[in-house]
CSV table of C-alpha atoms and ligand atoms in Angstrom, one decimal:
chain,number,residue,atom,x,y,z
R,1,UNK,CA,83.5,-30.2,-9.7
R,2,UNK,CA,81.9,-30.6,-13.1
R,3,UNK,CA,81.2,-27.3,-15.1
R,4,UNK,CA,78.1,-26.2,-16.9
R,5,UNK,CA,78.2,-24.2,-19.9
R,6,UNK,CA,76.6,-20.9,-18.9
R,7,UNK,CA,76.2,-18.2,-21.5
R,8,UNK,CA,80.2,-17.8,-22.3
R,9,UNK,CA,81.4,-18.5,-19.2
R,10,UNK,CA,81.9,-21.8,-16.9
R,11,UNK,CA,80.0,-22.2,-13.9
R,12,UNK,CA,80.2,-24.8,-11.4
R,13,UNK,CA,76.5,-26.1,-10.9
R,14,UNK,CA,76.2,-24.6,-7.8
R,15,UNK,CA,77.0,-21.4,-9.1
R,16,UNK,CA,75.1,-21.7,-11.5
R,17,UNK,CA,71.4,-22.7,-9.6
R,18,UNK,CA,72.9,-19.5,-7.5
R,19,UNK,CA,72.9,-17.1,-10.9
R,20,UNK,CA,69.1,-18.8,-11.8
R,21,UNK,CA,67.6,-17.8,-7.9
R,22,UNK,CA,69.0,-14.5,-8.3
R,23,UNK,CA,67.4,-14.2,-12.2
R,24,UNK,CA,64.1,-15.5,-10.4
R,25,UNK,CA,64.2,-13.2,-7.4
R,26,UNK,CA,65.0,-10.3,-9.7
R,27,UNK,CA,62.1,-10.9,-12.0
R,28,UNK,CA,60.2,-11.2,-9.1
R,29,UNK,CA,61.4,-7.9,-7.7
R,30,UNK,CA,60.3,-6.3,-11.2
R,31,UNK,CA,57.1,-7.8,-11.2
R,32,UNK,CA,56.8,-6.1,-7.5
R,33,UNK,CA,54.8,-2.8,-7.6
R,34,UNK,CA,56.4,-1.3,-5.1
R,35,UNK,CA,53.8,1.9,-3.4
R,36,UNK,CA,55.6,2.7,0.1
R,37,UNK,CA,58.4,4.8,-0.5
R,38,UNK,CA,57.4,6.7,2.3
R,39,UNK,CA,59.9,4.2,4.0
R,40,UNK,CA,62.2,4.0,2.3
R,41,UNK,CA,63.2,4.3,-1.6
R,42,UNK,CA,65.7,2.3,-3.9
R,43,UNK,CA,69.1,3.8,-5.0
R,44,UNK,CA,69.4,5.7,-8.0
R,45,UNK,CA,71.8,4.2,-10.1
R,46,UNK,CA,73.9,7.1,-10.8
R,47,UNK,CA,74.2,7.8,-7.0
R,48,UNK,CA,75.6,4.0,-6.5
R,49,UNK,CA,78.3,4.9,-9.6
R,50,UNK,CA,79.2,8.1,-7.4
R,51,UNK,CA,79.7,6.2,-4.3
R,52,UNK,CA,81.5,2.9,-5.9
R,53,UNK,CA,85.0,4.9,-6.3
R,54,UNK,CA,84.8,5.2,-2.3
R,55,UNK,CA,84.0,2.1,-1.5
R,56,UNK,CA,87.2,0.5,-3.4
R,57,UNK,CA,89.7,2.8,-5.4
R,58,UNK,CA,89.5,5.4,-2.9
R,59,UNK,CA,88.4,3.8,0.3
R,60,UNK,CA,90.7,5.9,2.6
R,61,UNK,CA,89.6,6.8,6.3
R,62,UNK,CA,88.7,10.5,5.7
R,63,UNK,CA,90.8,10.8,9.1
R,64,UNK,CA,93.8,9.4,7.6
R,65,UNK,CA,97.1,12.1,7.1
R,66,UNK,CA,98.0,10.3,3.6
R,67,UNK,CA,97.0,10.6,0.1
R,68,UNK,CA,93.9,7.9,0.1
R,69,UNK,CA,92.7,9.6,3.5
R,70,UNK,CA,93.3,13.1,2.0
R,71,UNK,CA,91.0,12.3,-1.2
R,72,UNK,CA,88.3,10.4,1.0
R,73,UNK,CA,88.4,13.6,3.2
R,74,UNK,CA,88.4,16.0,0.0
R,75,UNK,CA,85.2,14.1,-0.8
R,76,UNK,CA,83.5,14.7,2.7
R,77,UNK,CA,83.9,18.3,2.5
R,78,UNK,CA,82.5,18.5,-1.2
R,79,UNK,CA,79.6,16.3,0.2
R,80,UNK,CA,79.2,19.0,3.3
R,81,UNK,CA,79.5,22.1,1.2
R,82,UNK,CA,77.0,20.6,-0.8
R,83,UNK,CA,74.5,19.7,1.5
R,84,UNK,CA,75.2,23.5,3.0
R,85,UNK,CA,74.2,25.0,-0.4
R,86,UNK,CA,71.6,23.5,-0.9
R,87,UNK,CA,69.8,24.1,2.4
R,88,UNK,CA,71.1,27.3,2.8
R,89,UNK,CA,73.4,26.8,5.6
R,90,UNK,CA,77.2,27.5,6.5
R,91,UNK,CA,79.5,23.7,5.7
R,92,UNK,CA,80.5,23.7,9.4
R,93,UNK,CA,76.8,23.2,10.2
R,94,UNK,CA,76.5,20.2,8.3
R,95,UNK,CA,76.8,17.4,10.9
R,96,UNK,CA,76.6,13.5,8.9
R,97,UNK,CA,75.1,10.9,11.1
R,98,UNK,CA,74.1,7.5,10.5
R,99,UNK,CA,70.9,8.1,9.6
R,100,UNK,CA,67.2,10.3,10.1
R,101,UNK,CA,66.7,8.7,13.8
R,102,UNK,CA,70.4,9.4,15.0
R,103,UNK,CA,69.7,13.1,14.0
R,104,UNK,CA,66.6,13.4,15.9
R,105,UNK,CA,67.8,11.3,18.6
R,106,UNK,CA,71.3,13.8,18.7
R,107,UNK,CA,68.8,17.0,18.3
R,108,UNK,CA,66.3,16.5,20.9
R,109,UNK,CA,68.4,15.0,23.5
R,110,UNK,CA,71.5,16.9,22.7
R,111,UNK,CA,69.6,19.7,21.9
R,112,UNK,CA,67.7,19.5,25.6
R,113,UNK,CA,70.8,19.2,28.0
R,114,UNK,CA,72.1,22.4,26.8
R,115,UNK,CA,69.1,23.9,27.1
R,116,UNK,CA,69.3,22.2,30.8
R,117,UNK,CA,72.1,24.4,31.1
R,118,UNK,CA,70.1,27.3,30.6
R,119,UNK,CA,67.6,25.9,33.2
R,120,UNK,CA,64.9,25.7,31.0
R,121,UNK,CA,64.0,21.4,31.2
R,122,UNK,CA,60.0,21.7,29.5
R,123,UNK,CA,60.1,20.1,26.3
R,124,UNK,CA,57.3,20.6,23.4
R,125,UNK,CA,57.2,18.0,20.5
R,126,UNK,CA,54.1,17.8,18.2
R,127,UNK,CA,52.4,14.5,19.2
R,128,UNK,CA,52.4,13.0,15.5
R,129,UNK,CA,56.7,13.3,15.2
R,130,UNK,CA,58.8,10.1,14.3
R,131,UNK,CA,59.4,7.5,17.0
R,132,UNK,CA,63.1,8.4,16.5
R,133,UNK,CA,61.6,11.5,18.6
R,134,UNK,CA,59.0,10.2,20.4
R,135,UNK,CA,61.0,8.1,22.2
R,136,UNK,CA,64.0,10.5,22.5
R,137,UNK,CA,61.2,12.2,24.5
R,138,UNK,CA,60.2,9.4,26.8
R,139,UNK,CA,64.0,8.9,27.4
R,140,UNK,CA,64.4,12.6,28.5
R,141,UNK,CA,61.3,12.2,30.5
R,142,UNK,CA,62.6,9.3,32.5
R,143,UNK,CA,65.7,11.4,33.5
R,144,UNK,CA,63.4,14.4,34.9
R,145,UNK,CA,62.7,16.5,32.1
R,146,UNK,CA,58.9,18.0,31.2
R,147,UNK,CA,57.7,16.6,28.0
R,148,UNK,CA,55.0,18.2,26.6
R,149,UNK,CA,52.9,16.9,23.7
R,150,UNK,CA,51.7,19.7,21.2
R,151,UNK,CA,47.9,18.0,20.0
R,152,UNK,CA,46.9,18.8,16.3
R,153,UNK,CA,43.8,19.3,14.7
R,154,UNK,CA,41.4,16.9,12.4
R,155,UNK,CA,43.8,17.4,9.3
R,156,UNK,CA,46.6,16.2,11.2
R,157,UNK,CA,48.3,20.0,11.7
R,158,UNK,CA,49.3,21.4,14.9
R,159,UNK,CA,47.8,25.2,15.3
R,160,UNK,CA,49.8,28.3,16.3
R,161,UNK,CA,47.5,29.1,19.1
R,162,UNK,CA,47.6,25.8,20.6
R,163,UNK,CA,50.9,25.9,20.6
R,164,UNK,CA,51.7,29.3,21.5
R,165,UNK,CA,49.4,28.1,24.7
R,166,UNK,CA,52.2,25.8,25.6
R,167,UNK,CA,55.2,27.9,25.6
R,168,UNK,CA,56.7,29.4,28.4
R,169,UNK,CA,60.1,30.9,29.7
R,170,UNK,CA,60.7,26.9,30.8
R,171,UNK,CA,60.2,25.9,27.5
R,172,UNK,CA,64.2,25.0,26.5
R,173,UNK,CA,63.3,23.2,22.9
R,174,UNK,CA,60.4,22.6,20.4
R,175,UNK,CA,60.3,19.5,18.2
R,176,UNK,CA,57.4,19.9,14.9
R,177,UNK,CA,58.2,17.7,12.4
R,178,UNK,CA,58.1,19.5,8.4
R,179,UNK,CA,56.2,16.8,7.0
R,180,UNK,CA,54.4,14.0,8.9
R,181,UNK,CA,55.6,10.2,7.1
R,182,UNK,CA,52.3,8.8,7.6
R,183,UNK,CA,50.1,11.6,6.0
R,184,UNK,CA,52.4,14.0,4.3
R,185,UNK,CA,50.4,17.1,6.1
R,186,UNK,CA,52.5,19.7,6.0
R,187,UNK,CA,53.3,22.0,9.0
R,188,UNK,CA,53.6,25.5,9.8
R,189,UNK,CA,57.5,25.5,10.6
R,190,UNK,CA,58.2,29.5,10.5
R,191,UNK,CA,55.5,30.5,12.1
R,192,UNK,CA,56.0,28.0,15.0
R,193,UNK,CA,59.9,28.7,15.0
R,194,UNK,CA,59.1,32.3,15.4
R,195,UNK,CA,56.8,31.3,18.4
R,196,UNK,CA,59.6,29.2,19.9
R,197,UNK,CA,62.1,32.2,19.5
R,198,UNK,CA,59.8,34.5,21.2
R,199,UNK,CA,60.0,32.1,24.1
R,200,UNK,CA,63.1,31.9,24.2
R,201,UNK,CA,63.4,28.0,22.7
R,202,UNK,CA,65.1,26.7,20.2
R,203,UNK,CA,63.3,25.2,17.1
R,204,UNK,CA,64.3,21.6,15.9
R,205,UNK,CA,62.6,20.0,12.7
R,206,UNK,CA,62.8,16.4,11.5
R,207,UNK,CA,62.6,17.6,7.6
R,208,UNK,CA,63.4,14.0,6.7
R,209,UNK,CA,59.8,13.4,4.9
R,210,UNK,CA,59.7,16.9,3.5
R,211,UNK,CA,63.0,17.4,2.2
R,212,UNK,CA,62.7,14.9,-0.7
R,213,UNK,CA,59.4,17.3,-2.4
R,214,UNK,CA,60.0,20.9,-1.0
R,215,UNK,CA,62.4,23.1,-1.0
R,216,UNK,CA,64.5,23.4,2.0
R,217,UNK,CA,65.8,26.9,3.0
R,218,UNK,CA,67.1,26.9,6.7
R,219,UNK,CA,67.2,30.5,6.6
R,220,UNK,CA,63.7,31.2,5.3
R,221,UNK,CA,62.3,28.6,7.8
R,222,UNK,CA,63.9,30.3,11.0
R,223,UNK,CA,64.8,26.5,12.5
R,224,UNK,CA,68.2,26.0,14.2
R,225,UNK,CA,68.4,22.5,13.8
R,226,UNK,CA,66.7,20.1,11.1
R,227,UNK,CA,67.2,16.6,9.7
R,228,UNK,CA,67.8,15.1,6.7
R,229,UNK,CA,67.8,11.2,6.1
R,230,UNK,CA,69.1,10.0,2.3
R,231,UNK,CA,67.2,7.0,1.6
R,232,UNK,CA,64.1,9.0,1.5
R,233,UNK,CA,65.5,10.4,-1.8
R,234,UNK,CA,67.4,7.5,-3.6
R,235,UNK,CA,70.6,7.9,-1.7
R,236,UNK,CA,71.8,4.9,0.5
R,237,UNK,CA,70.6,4.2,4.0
R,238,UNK,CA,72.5,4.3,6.9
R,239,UNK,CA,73.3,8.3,6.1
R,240,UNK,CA,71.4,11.5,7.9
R,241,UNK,CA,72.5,14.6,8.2
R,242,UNK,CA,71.5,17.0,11.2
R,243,UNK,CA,71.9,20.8,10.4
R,244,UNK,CA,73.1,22.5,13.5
R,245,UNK,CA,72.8,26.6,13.3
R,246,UNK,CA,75.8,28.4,14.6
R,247,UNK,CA,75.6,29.5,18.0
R,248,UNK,CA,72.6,27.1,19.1
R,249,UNK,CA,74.1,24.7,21.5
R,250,UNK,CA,73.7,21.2,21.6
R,251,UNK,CA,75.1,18.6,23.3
R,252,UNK,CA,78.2,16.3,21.8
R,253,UNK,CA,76.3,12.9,20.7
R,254,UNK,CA,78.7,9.8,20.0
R,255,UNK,CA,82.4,10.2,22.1
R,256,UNK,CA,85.1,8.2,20.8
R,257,UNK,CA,86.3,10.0,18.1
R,258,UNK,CA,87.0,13.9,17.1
R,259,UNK,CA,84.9,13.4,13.4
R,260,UNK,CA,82.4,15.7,13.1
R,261,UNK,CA,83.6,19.0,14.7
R,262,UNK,CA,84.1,16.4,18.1
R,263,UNK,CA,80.0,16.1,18.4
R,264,UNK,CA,79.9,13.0,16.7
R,265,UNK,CA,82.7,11.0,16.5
R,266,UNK,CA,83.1,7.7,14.6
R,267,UNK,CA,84.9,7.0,10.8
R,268,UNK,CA,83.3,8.5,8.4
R,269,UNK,CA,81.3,7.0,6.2
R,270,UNK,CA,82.9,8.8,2.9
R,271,UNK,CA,80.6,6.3,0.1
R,272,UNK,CA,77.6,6.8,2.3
R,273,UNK,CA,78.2,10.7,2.3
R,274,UNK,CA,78.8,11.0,-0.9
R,275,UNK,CA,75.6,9.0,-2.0
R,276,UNK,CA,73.8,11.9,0.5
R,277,UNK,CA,75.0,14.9,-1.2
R,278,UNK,CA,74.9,13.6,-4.9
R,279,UNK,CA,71.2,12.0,-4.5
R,280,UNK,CA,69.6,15.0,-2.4
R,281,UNK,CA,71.2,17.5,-5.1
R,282,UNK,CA,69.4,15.4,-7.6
R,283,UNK,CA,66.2,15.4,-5.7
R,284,UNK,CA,66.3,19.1,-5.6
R,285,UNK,CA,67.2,19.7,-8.8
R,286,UNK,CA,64.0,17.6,-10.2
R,287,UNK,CA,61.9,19.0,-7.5
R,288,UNK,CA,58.9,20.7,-9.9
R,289,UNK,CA,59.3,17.6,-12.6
R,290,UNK,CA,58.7,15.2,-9.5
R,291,UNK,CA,55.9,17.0,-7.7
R,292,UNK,CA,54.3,17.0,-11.3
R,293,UNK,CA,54.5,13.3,-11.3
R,294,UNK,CA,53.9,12.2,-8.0
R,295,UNK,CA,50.5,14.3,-8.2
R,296,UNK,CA,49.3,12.5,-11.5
R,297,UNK,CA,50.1,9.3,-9.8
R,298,UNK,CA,48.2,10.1,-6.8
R,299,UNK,CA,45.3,11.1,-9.0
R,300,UNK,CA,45.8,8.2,-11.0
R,301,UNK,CA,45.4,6.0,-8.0
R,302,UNK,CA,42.2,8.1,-6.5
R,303,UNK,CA,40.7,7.6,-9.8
R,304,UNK,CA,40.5,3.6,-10.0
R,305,UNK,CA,39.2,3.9,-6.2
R,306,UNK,CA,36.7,6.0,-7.1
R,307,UNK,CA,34.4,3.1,-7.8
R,308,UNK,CA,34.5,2.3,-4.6
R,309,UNK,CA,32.4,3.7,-1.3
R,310,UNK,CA,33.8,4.3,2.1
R,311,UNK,CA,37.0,5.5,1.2
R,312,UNK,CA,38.4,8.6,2.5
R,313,UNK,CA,41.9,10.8,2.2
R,314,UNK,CA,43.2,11.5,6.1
R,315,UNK,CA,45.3,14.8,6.6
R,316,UNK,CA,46.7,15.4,3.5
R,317,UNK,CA,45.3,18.2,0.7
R,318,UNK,CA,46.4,20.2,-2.0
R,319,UNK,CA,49.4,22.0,-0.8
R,320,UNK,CA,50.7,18.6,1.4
R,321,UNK,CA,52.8,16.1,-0.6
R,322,UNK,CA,51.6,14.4,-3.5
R,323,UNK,CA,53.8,11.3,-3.0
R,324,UNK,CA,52.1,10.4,0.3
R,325,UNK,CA,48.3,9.0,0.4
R,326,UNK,CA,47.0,8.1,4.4
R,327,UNK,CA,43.6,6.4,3.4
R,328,UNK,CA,40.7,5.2,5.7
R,329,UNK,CA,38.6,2.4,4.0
R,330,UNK,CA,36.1,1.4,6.3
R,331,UNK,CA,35.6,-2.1,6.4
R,332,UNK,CA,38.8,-3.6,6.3
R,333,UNK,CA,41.6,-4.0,8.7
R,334,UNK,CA,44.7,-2.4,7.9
R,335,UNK,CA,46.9,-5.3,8.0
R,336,UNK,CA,44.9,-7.9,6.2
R,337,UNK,CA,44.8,-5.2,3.8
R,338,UNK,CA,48.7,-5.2,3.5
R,339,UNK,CA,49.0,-8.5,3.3
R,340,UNK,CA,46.5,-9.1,0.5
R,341,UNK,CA,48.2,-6.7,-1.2
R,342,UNK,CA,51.2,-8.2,-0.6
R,343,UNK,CA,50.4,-11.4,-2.1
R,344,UNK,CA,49.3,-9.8,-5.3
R,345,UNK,CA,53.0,-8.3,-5.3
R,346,UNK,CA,52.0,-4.7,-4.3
R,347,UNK,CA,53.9,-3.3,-1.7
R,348,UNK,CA,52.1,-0.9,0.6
R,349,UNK,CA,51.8,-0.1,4.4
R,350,UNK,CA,49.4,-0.1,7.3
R,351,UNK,CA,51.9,2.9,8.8
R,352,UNK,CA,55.1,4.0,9.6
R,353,UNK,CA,57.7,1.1,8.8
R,354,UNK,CA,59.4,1.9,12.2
R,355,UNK,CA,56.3,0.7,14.1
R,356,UNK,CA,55.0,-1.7,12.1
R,357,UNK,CA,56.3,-4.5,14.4
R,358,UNK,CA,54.0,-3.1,16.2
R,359,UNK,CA,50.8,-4.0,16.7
R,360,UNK,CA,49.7,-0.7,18.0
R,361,UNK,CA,47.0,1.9,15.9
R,362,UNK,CA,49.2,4.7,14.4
R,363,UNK,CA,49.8,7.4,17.3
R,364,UNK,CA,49.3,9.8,14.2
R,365,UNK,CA,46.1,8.8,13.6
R,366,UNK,CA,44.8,8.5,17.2
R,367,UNK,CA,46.2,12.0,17.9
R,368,UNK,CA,43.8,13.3,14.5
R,369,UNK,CA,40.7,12.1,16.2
R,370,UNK,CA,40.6,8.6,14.9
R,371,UNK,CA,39.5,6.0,17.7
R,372,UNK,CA,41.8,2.6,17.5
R,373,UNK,CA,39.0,1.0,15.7
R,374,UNK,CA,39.2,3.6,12.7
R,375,UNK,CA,43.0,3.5,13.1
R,376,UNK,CA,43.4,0.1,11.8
R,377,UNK,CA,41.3,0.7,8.8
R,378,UNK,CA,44.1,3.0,7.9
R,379,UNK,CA,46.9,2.3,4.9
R,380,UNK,CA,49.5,4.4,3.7
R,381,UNK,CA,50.1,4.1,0.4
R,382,UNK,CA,53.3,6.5,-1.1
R,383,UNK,CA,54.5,7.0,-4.4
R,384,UNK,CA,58.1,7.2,-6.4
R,385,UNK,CA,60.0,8.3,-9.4
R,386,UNK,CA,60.4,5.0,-11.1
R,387,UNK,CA,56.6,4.4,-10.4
R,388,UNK,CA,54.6,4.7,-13.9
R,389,UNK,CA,50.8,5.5,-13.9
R,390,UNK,CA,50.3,2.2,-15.9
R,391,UNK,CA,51.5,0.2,-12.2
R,392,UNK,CA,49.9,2.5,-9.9
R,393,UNK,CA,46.5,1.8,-11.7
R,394,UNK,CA,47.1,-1.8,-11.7
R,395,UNK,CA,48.1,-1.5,-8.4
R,396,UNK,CA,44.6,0.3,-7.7
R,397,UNK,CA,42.3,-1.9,-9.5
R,398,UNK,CA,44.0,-5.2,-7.3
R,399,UNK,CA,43.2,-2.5,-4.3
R,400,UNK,CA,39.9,-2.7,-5.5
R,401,UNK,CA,39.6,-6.7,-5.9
R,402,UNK,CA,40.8,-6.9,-2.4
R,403,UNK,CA,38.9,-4.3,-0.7
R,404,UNK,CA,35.3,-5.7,-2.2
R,405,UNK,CA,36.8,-9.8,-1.4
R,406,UNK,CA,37.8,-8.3,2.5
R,407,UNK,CA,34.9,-6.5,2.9
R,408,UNK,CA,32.4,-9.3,2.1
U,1,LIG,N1,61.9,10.8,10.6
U,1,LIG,C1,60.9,10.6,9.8
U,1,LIG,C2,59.8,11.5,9.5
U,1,LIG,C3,61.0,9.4,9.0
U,1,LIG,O1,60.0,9.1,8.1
U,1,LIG,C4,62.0,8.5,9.2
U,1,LIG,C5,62.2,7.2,8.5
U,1,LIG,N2,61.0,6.4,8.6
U,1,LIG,C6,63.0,8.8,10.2
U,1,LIG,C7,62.9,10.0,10.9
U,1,LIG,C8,64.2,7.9,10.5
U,1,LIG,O2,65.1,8.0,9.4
U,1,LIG,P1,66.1,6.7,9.2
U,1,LIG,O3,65.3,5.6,8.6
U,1,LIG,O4,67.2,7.3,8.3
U,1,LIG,O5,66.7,6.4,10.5
């Protein structure tokens, strides 16, 4: 094959038309203003130099009696006790998964046949949670269990009252979600906890949303199980954790192997873990510097809209999170919207990624009062750390372009 002369090296010309595509596609990814990391975020650089040792030096199974397995194993428990600490929980209630919907999946359905066991089958869930719980719902409804839907108001927020309404000594396990995806509404987790104790219920919260902007104290928040999902907060995918108090009983989740205290068997992944641990301490430790940030850019983004009429902010205020913005602009569909946008090389979203092969107006929306109609005249548009306020207004103002072209 004849060689090219490539910087200082030799390439063969295939190689080397390989090395200009990816130089293209890079630029193009830089040139991408990228506005939805409510699904999902890039992976901090220093996280991926944590990780790298595990996926080649060190790349023992953690399961493994010998010195590589011993180190990858070491790592797992540093990853565990550090997940504990920073959630306020005991290591052995740190449980990795693969991911945010294996932990809800492993919660509500492992987490409602033990409470089977206690003959309690009624299950409550708010009806704006993940589909990685909505649909661990429908499953559990299929084999005979009660699923009850907890409504929420106008802003998107289930109420105390409404909810209290629904409980009963049947009641076995209640599903609210910390922090919606699609609207970052905050919700009332004690206070709802508290309610579910008094019934005699265990409390499960997906806190994958929340847990990248707020604080999470397990303690403080009364729940006995919660989720965590790592590419929310520039950690790899493919990694969840599900906190598990001690004492709550739940049900084992993947057989096959004795990982995970025998709940969730399967070889660990040690590089994934790691990445887990080492991004979500990172997020927590630039929690106040973020929420700063993500605020201005949110106002930064309002502000270039501003010129236009008909747009409106869905279920999210002050105290909800900054990086998530649900907005109705009446007069233009959702997904042409996206699209547009798209084409201009902005990334954005119509809704939950999960569902967006879907066709379907956003349950979340529907469930705040929104008819199907209004639904799709919904985008979601959520903001990051490596955004700057000089992207998110150029972002805005080809918002604006498209919104007064679509609407004509
Ligand atoms: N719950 C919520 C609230 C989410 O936003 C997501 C991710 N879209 C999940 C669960 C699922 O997490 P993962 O992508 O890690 O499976």
């Amino acid at each position: 094959m004849r060689n090219i002369e490539c910087g200082m090296r030799h390439y063969g010309i295939m190689e080397a038309k390989q090395i200009k595509m990816q130089n293209a596609r890079q630029r193009i990814e830089m040139n991408t203003i990228y506005l939805d990391h409510a699904a999902t975020t890039p992976l901090d650089k220093d996280i991926l130099d944590k990780m790298l040792p595990y996926l080649t030096g060190t790349f023992g199974n953690a399961d493994s009696p010998h010195a590589l397995g011993r180190k990858a194993m070491n790592a797992v428990d540093n990853a565990r006790d550090c997940v504990a600490a920073l959630i306020n929980a005991k290591p052995n209630e740190v449980y990795f998964t693969s991911g945010g919907t294996e932990a809800d999946n492993w919660a509500i359905i492992g987490g409602a046949y033990a409470a089977k066991e206690r003959g309690r089958t009624k299950i409550l869930i708010s009806a704006i949670e993940h589909h990685a719980v909505l649909a661990a719902a429908e499953k559990l409804r299929a084999d005979g269990f009660e699923i009850v839907q907890i409504p929420v108001n106008e802003g998107g927020r289930c109420e105390l009252n409404t909810a209290e309404a629904l409980l009963d000594d049947t009641v076995g396990l209640v599903a609210v979600m910390a922090a919606n995806n699609e609207t970052g509404a905050l919700q009332p987790i004690k206070a709802l906890a508290d309610l579910a104790h008094k019934a005699g219920a265990v409390f499960f919260t997906d806190a994958v949303q929340a847990a990248p902007y707020m604080p999470i104290d397990v303690k403080a928040l009364g729940v006995d199980m919660l989720s965590l999902s790592s590419h929310k907060f520039y950690g790899p995918k493919g990694c969840g954790a599900l906190y598990i108090k001690s004492g709550v009983k739940i049900k084992g989740h993947v057989v096959g192997g004795e990982q995970e205290r025998g709940l969730r068997g399967g070889t660990t992944n040690v590089a994934a873990v790691v990445g887990l641990a080492a991004a979500y301490q990172k997020a927590v430790e630039t929690l106040s510097h973020s929420q700063e940030k993500l605020t201005a850019l949110r106002n930064a983004f309002l502000d270039e809209l501003s010129v236009l009429d008909g747009v409106s902010i869905n279920g999210n205020n002050e105290n909800d999170l900054p990086a998530v913005l649900n907005l109705r602009i009446e007069g233009v569909n959702n997904a042409d919207f996206v699209y547009s946008m798209d084409l201009q090389g902005v990334c954005v979203a119509a809704g939950s990624a999960c569902a967006s092969a879907s066709i379907k107006p956003s349950h979340v929306l529907t469930a705040m009062g929104f008819s199907d109609e209004q639904a799709k005249e919904c985008v979601r548009i959520s903001f990051g750390k490596y955004n700057t306020e000089a992207e998110v207004r150029e972002g805005a103002k080809k918002a604006v372009e498209i919104i007064n072209r679509l609407r004509k």
